[in-house]
Amino acid sequence: MIARVEPLTRTRAVRGPFDYRLAPGQDVEVGSLLRVPFGARSSLGVVVELAERSELDPDRLVEPEAVLGAGVGADLVALAGWMAREYCSTPSRSLQLMLAPGASVGTGARLALVAELTAAGRTALADPGARLNDRQRGLLDALGRRGATAAAELDTPGLRRLESRGLVAIDRRARPRRPVRHEVGSASVTAPPLTQEQSAALERLITALSARPAGHPGFLLQGVTGSGKTEVYLGAVEAALSAGRTAIVLVPEIALTPQVLWRFQARFGDVVAVQHSALSVGERHDEWMRLRSGEARVCVGPRSAVFAPLDDIGLIVVDEEHESSYKHEGDPRYDARTVARERAERHGAVLVFGSATPRPESVLAMERLRLTHRVDRRPMPAVEVLDMRDRHQPLHPETRMALADLRRAGGKAILLLNRRGWSNFLSCRACGRVWLCPNCDVALVLHRHGHFIACHHCGHRERTPDRCGACGSVSVARHGAGTERIADELREALGEERFPIFRLDADSSSLPERARTLQAFQAAPAGVLVGTQMVAKGHDFPDVSGAAVLDADQTLRFPDFRAEERTFALITQLAGRTGRGALASRVLVQTLAPDARPISFATRHDSDGFIVDELERRRALSYPPYASLIRIVCSAPDEALARETAAAIHVELAGIDATVLGPAPLFRLRGRARSQLVIKAQARQSAIDTVGRAVDRVAPGAARRGAAVSVDVDPQ
Ligand code: ADP
Ligand code: ZN
Ligand code: ZN
């Protein structure tokens, strides 16, 4: 027998599969993970096909060195092939996303070197003056975020050096680990009696589950916030399980919304396995194995859970389908929603997307199920627009007053500002110099409490300057406000023991710490939660009665066709966090663009109106869903090479049945100049194929000169 093997490499130039001869008794299937001789080295590889004979000279074929556990099923091998084509990537890169966590770096159930921060490591990480180079700080930061991590996933020699300084502890571990359960909020073992709308939606899903309708576009469960969508998912999962099938539930961010996971665990117990980034590799590996062996039959997790190794999938749910975190940023730049649709089709599974603010493309394509009322029948909160033109303070007087009222009444509020740090940028009052990132064309943001200024794109940090490096002046101006400054100002104006101010953003360090902040806010009888967009995500606080968005049109200033959709979703989702408590609720929207379309639709809670209007606009401008976008970004050490590479691809695209825009320069990022092409196509598949071929012709030559090409199909 011959095994056709795709070697697991990151290089685009190496394209398998390659033939290997199997020894008698070597038990190999499509999807098996092998160690094979590859050139002068050995490599991991996945069997993509079995054959009776090879086209090659049988004497020149070699045998695999070993068959490893933790391979995938044949369905995932086929899905990887589809993904490689759909996202102009390679089967190898696609397969690497699907293997058992840790498998591709040779960790897994066997003993692995696991690294963790020590107390000294934590202290060094918090101290911007610590003697660390960028690489070392990066390693400590990764450990701080992820907790115990397999050393091989990061950089074993680098970690060993930090170990010798006492900043990191490394040891060899192999016990099977089960993730800790976070029992948050009330979750019932049995379903409550469903509302009429919930029952109708669930009935429709159960009918579809038994009919296995091929080619059905899937269901969109559009329900206002608090309308009980999760209860419908739970019912559908139960139906899939009792039909002997399995289910996948995708959620945006488990660490921040542990109550969703807990509701599934409370209802279904150990058949639920979980995958998420805050787990250690060992935990993720062992949970993956429980799915692969059939012990667990429901996988709840973020976008990568769409690859859960389950057979006979009956249901795939994508909760909060409007969230941009479903798009993967590495190669292949897959969209978990598109992959979910493809995988559901291949398994004859029912596909359900859910949201209070669905994307216009989902509304257009899918069968809609509606939940129009909140479960408790409470009205939606009143949304008021506050005009910020000609105002120089970050908080409108009305917002200040509302917060002071809330403090008096003893209530809770959420304040959203999509910008972290203390102020946006620093400039010298004498010579006008602005502090910029040395690697990127952006300003450095002040983090006053950390005593540093930082680039939010590459992570570069410097100590907060006390004088201008150009002219020596000590007069440094701070411009704009971020979450850190707002939290400071509120603490000064309102803060006290009875009315604490909490802050939640990517600066409030690790995921577990953020989860603790949320729990503290939840437990407090009164107070304010200030943060970036993560405060608007699916949390279910029972007693929040006030909310404010500062600079609501900030998202509108991005040159992006989704800007309007994002702005509408942000305000609506934030409004949805309120009004579940005893006090009458108010939502204040501070903006420089009080008449902007998405803002006025959001103040009227008019999702349908917004979507109709937005689809009309998209049609007129030929944006998705009326056309597909493909973005090609070429990066290089210098501007000329980046532009030349983009231009060379443009030439190769001659004859494409699509509009090609560019090359257009992008701002420099991580020390690399960038140039971009955007393709707007009606004929999606043929455009993807043409782009794939053009990039394959140009990229290898460009790579030898130091340029890199990345392709993003359906960019966000
Ligand atoms: P959504 O996901 O639509 O925002 P949830 O599913 O989180 O809404 O439901 C909001 C709250 O209502 C939750 O606390 C949930 O337990 C509760 N709930 C949902 N359905 C019912 C029902 N039929 N009867 C009583 N309470 C319900
Ligand atoms: Zn100066
Ligand atoms: Zn930078």
Short mmCIF file of C-alpha atoms in Angstrom, two decimals, residues 262-539:
data_model
loop_
_atom_site.label_atom_id
_atom_site.label_comp_id
_atom_site.label_asym_id
_atom_site.label_seq_id
_atom_site.Cartn_x
_atom_site.Cartn_y
_atom_site.Cartn_z
CA TRP A 262 -21.46 27.03 32.03
CA ARG A 263 -25.05 26.85 30.80
CA PHE A 264 -24.06 24.07 28.36
CA GLN A 265 -22.05 22.21 31.01
CA ALA A 266 -24.85 22.45 33.55
CA ARG A 267 -27.37 21.08 31.05
CA PHE A 268 -25.32 18.32 29.41
CA GLY A 269 -22.51 17.48 31.85
CA ASP A 270 -19.42 15.61 30.67
CA VAL A 271 -20.46 15.20 27.04
CA VAL A 272 -19.44 18.85 26.68
CA ALA A 273 -15.80 19.47 25.81
CA VAL A 274 -14.35 22.95 25.67
CA GLN A 275 -11.62 24.54 23.56
CA HIS A 276 -10.26 27.98 24.27
CA SER A 277 -7.13 30.03 24.39
CA ALA A 278 -6.99 30.42 28.17
CA LEU A 279 -6.51 26.64 28.58
CA SER A 280 -3.04 25.11 28.64
CA VAL A 281 -1.97 23.01 25.64
CA GLY A 282 -2.28 19.88 27.77
CA GLU A 283 -5.87 20.70 28.69
CA ARG A 284 -6.76 21.53 25.13
CA HIS A 285 -5.11 18.35 23.90
CA ASP A 286 -6.96 16.18 26.38
CA GLU A 287 -10.31 17.82 25.67
CA TRP A 288 -9.64 17.30 21.95
CA MET A 289 -8.97 13.61 22.59
CA ARG A 290 -12.29 13.29 24.44
CA LEU A 291 -14.03 14.57 21.31
CA ARG A 292 -12.01 12.36 18.98
CA SER A 293 -12.75 9.23 21.01
CA GLY A 294 -16.48 9.96 21.15
CA GLU A 295 -16.49 10.40 24.93
CA ALA A 296 -17.53 14.04 24.47
CA ARG A 297 -20.11 14.85 21.81
CA VAL A 298 -20.59 18.61 22.11
CA CYS A 299 -17.75 21.07 21.56
CA VAL A 300 -18.11 24.64 22.82
CA GLY A 301 -15.33 27.01 21.81
CA PRO A 302 -14.15 29.99 19.78
CA ARG A 303 -13.58 29.93 16.01
CA SER A 304 -11.08 27.02 16.00
CA ALA A 305 -13.76 24.77 17.53
CA VAL A 306 -15.27 24.64 14.04
CA PHE A 307 -12.58 21.98 13.41
CA ALA A 308 -13.63 19.83 16.41
CA PRO A 309 -12.91 16.15 15.61
CA LEU A 310 -16.54 15.01 15.74
CA ASP A 311 -18.34 12.46 13.57
CA ASP A 312 -21.86 12.79 12.26
CA ILE A 313 -22.34 16.41 13.26
CA GLY A 314 -26.05 17.24 13.49
CA LEU A 315 -25.85 20.90 14.49
CA ILE A 316 -23.45 23.81 14.23
CA VAL A 317 -24.34 26.99 16.14
CA VAL A 318 -22.53 30.30 15.68
CA ASP A 319 -23.52 32.59 18.57
CA GLU A 320 -23.14 36.38 18.12
CA GLU A 321 -22.50 35.80 14.43
CA HIS A 322 -21.70 39.50 13.83
CA GLU A 323 -18.47 39.29 15.88
CA SER A 324 -15.27 39.96 13.96
CA SER A 325 -13.34 37.44 16.08
CA TYR A 326 -14.70 34.66 13.83
CA LYS A 327 -12.16 35.74 11.26
CA HIS A 328 -8.69 34.19 11.69
CA GLU A 329 -5.74 36.54 11.25
CA GLY A 330 -3.04 33.99 10.35
CA ASP A 331 -2.66 32.09 7.06
CA PRO A 332 -5.11 30.65 6.02
CA ARG A 333 -7.26 33.67 6.85
CA TYR A 334 -10.38 31.60 7.24
CA ASP A 335 -13.76 32.83 8.39
CA ALA A 336 -15.21 30.33 10.87
CA ARG A 337 -18.73 31.24 9.72
CA THR A 338 -17.95 30.27 6.12
CA VAL A 339 -16.14 27.13 7.28
CA ALA A 340 -19.13 26.27 9.52
CA ARG A 341 -21.43 26.53 6.52
CA GLU A 342 -19.17 24.26 4.45
CA ARG A 343 -18.74 21.71 7.23
CA ALA A 344 -22.48 21.66 7.99
CA GLU A 345 -23.17 21.01 4.32
CA ARG A 346 -20.71 18.10 4.25
CA HIS A 347 -22.24 16.52 7.39
CA GLY A 348 -25.88 17.23 6.58
CA ALA A 349 -25.92 19.31 9.76
CA VAL A 350 -28.31 22.12 10.66
CA LEU A 351 -26.54 25.49 10.69
CA VAL A 352 -27.76 28.19 13.09
CA PHE A 353 -26.34 31.70 13.33
CA GLY A 354 -27.64 33.87 16.16
CA SER A 355 -27.43 37.60 16.89
CA ALA A 356 -29.36 40.69 17.91
CA THR A 357 -27.45 42.59 15.24
CA PRO A 358 -26.90 40.12 12.39
CA ARG A 359 -24.73 40.94 9.39
CA PRO A 360 -26.70 42.09 6.36
CA GLU A 361 -25.30 39.18 4.33
CA SER A 362 -26.74 36.64 6.77
CA VAL A 363 -30.15 38.32 6.66
CA LEU A 364 -30.07 38.17 2.88
CA ALA A 365 -28.96 34.54 2.58
CA MET A 366 -30.47 32.60 5.49
CA GLU A 367 -33.89 31.49 6.69
CA ARG A 368 -34.81 33.89 9.49
CA LEU A 369 -36.30 32.90 12.85
CA ARG A 370 -37.29 35.80 15.09
CA LEU A 371 -37.40 36.44 18.81
CA THR A 372 -38.94 39.89 19.09
CA HIS A 373 -39.40 40.25 22.87
CA ARG A 374 -37.17 40.06 25.87
CA VAL A 375 -37.95 37.00 27.96
CA ASP A 376 -38.93 39.15 30.95
CA ARG A 377 -40.97 41.47 28.71
CA ARG A 378 -39.03 44.49 29.91
CA PRO A 379 -38.99 47.35 27.39
CA MET A 380 -35.83 48.28 25.51
CA PRO A 381 -33.96 51.19 27.16
CA ALA A 382 -34.29 54.75 25.92
CA VAL A 383 -31.30 55.76 23.77
CA GLU A 384 -30.34 59.47 23.69
CA VAL A 385 -27.84 61.16 21.39
CA LEU A 386 -25.47 63.78 22.87
CA ASP A 387 -23.84 66.15 20.40
CA MET A 388 -20.12 66.53 21.20
CA ARG A 389 -19.26 69.14 18.57
CA ASP A 390 -17.60 72.18 20.19
CA ARG A 391 -17.05 70.31 23.43
CA HIS A 392 -13.58 69.86 24.79
CA GLN A 393 -14.13 67.46 27.65
CA PRO A 394 -14.32 63.72 27.03
CA LEU A 395 -17.54 63.47 29.05
CA HIS A 396 -20.72 65.39 28.16
CA PRO A 397 -22.28 67.21 31.16
CA GLU A 398 -25.40 65.08 30.67
CA THR A 399 -23.31 61.91 31.02
CA ARG A 400 -21.70 63.28 34.19
CA MET A 401 -25.08 64.08 35.61
CA ALA A 402 -26.53 60.68 34.74
CA LEU A 403 -23.62 58.98 36.49
CA ALA A 404 -23.99 61.17 39.56
CA ASP A 405 -27.72 60.32 39.67
CA LEU A 406 -26.88 56.66 39.43
CA ARG A 407 -24.45 56.93 42.30
CA ARG A 408 -27.12 58.54 44.44
CA ALA A 409 -29.65 55.83 43.55
CA GLY A 410 -27.05 53.08 43.97
CA GLY A 411 -27.09 51.63 40.43
CA LYS A 412 -24.63 50.31 37.88
CA ALA A 413 -23.47 51.63 34.54
CA ILE A 414 -21.25 50.59 31.66
CA LEU A 415 -19.14 53.14 29.79
CA LEU A 416 -17.65 52.25 26.44
CA LEU A 417 -14.74 53.99 24.74
CA ASN A 418 -13.00 52.06 22.02
CA ARG A 419 -9.53 53.34 22.77
CA ARG A 420 -7.23 52.12 25.50
CA GLY A 421 -4.43 53.98 27.22
CA TRP A 422 -4.51 57.37 28.92
CA SER A 423 -4.15 59.72 25.96
CA ASN A 424 -3.84 59.05 22.22
CA PHE A 425 -0.55 60.75 21.54
CA LEU A 426 2.10 63.09 22.93
CA SER A 427 3.57 66.15 21.27
CA CYS A 428 6.23 68.67 22.19
CA ARG A 429 4.76 72.10 22.92
CA ALA A 430 7.97 73.82 21.78
CA CYS A 431 8.85 72.15 18.47
CA GLY A 432 5.70 70.16 17.66
CA ARG A 433 7.42 66.78 17.52
CA VAL A 434 5.05 63.83 17.95
CA TRP A 435 6.27 60.61 19.57
CA LEU A 436 6.01 57.92 16.90
CA CYS A 437 6.68 54.19 16.83
CA PRO A 438 10.07 53.41 15.28
CA ASN A 439 8.59 50.34 13.54
CA CYS A 440 5.16 51.54 12.44
CA ASP A 441 3.76 54.81 11.08
CA VAL A 442 1.59 55.46 14.13
CA ALA A 443 1.79 57.54 17.29
CA LEU A 444 2.72 56.02 20.63
CA VAL A 445 -0.07 55.93 23.21
CA LEU A 446 0.50 57.06 26.78
CA HIS A 447 -0.08 54.54 29.56
CA ARG A 448 0.25 56.79 32.54
CA HIS A 449 0.04 54.25 35.33
CA GLY A 450 2.54 51.92 33.68
CA HIS A 451 4.88 54.92 33.07
CA PHE A 452 5.38 53.99 29.42
CA ILE A 453 4.26 54.93 25.93
CA ALA A 454 3.43 52.06 23.60
CA CYS A 455 2.60 51.15 20.01
CA HIS A 456 -0.73 49.33 19.83
CA HIS A 457 0.28 47.62 16.60
CA CYS A 458 3.69 46.06 17.30
CA GLY A 459 3.97 46.29 21.09
CA HIS A 460 7.01 48.62 21.08
CA ARG A 461 7.41 50.40 24.44
CA GLU A 462 9.40 53.31 25.79
CA ARG A 463 9.52 55.01 29.17
CA THR A 464 7.23 58.04 29.36
CA PRO A 465 9.42 60.95 28.18
CA ASP A 466 10.01 63.89 30.51
CA ARG A 467 11.57 66.02 27.80
CA CYS A 468 11.65 66.31 24.00
CA GLY A 469 14.53 64.40 22.40
CA ALA A 470 14.66 66.91 19.53
CA CYS A 471 14.66 70.32 21.28
CA GLY A 472 15.04 69.46 24.95
CA SER A 473 11.82 71.20 26.00
CA VAL A 474 10.17 69.74 29.10
CA SER A 475 6.70 70.80 28.01
CA VAL A 476 5.00 67.69 26.65
CA ALA A 477 1.31 67.87 25.65
CA ARG A 478 -1.08 64.96 25.98
CA HIS A 479 -3.89 64.70 23.44
CA GLY A 480 -7.18 62.84 23.57
CA ALA A 481 -8.57 60.38 26.07
CA GLY A 482 -8.55 56.62 26.41
CA THR A 483 -10.17 54.24 28.89
CA GLU A 484 -7.40 54.70 31.45
CA ARG A 485 -7.95 58.46 31.61
CA ILE A 486 -11.75 58.17 31.75
CA ALA A 487 -11.47 55.68 34.60
CA ASP A 488 -9.11 58.08 36.44
CA GLU A 489 -11.44 61.04 35.97
CA LEU A 490 -14.46 59.09 37.15
CA ARG A 491 -12.58 57.79 40.15
CA GLU A 492 -11.70 61.35 41.08
CA ALA A 493 -15.21 62.70 40.52
CA LEU A 494 -17.38 59.86 41.80
CA GLY A 495 -15.31 57.00 43.08
CA GLU A 496 -15.69 55.74 46.62
CA GLU A 497 -16.10 52.44 48.35
CA ARG A 498 -19.83 52.38 47.66
CA PHE A 499 -19.34 53.28 44.02
CA PRO A 500 -16.20 51.58 42.62
CA ILE A 501 -14.89 52.22 39.10
CA PHE A 502 -13.72 49.10 37.20
CA ARG A 503 -11.72 49.10 33.99
CA LEU A 504 -11.77 46.39 31.33
CA ASP A 505 -9.55 46.47 28.24
CA ALA A 506 -6.60 44.67 26.70
CA ASP A 507 -4.34 46.54 29.17
CA SER A 508 -6.00 45.10 32.22
CA SER A 509 -3.56 42.27 31.52
CA SER A 510 -4.42 38.59 31.33
CA LEU A 511 -7.70 36.97 30.36
CA PRO A 512 -8.23 35.46 33.83
CA GLU A 513 -7.74 38.91 35.34
CA ARG A 514 -10.28 40.38 32.96
CA ALA A 515 -12.70 37.62 33.92
CA ARG A 516 -12.16 38.56 37.58
CA THR A 517 -12.87 42.22 36.83
CA LEU A 518 -16.16 41.22 35.26
CA GLN A 519 -17.04 39.07 38.24
CA ALA A 520 -16.21 41.89 40.65
CA PHE A 521 -18.43 44.29 38.71
CA GLN A 522 -21.18 41.69 38.66
CA ALA A 523 -20.92 41.16 42.42
CA ALA A 524 -20.80 44.87 43.32
CA PRO A 525 -24.14 46.42 44.26
CA ALA A 526 -23.24 49.65 42.45
CA GLY A 527 -20.45 51.11 40.32
CA VAL A 528 -19.20 51.80 36.80
CA LEU A 529 -17.46 49.49 34.33
CA VAL A 530 -15.29 51.46 31.89
CA GLY A 531 -13.78 49.70 28.91
CA THR A 532 -13.26 49.08 25.23
CA GLN A 533 -15.74 47.16 23.06
CA MET A 534 -15.27 44.08 25.20
CA VAL A 535 -17.71 45.57 27.73
CA ALA A 536 -20.47 45.28 25.12
CA LYS A 537 -20.05 41.56 24.48
CA GLY A 538 -22.79 39.12 25.54
CA HIS A 539 -22.42 39.58 29.34
#
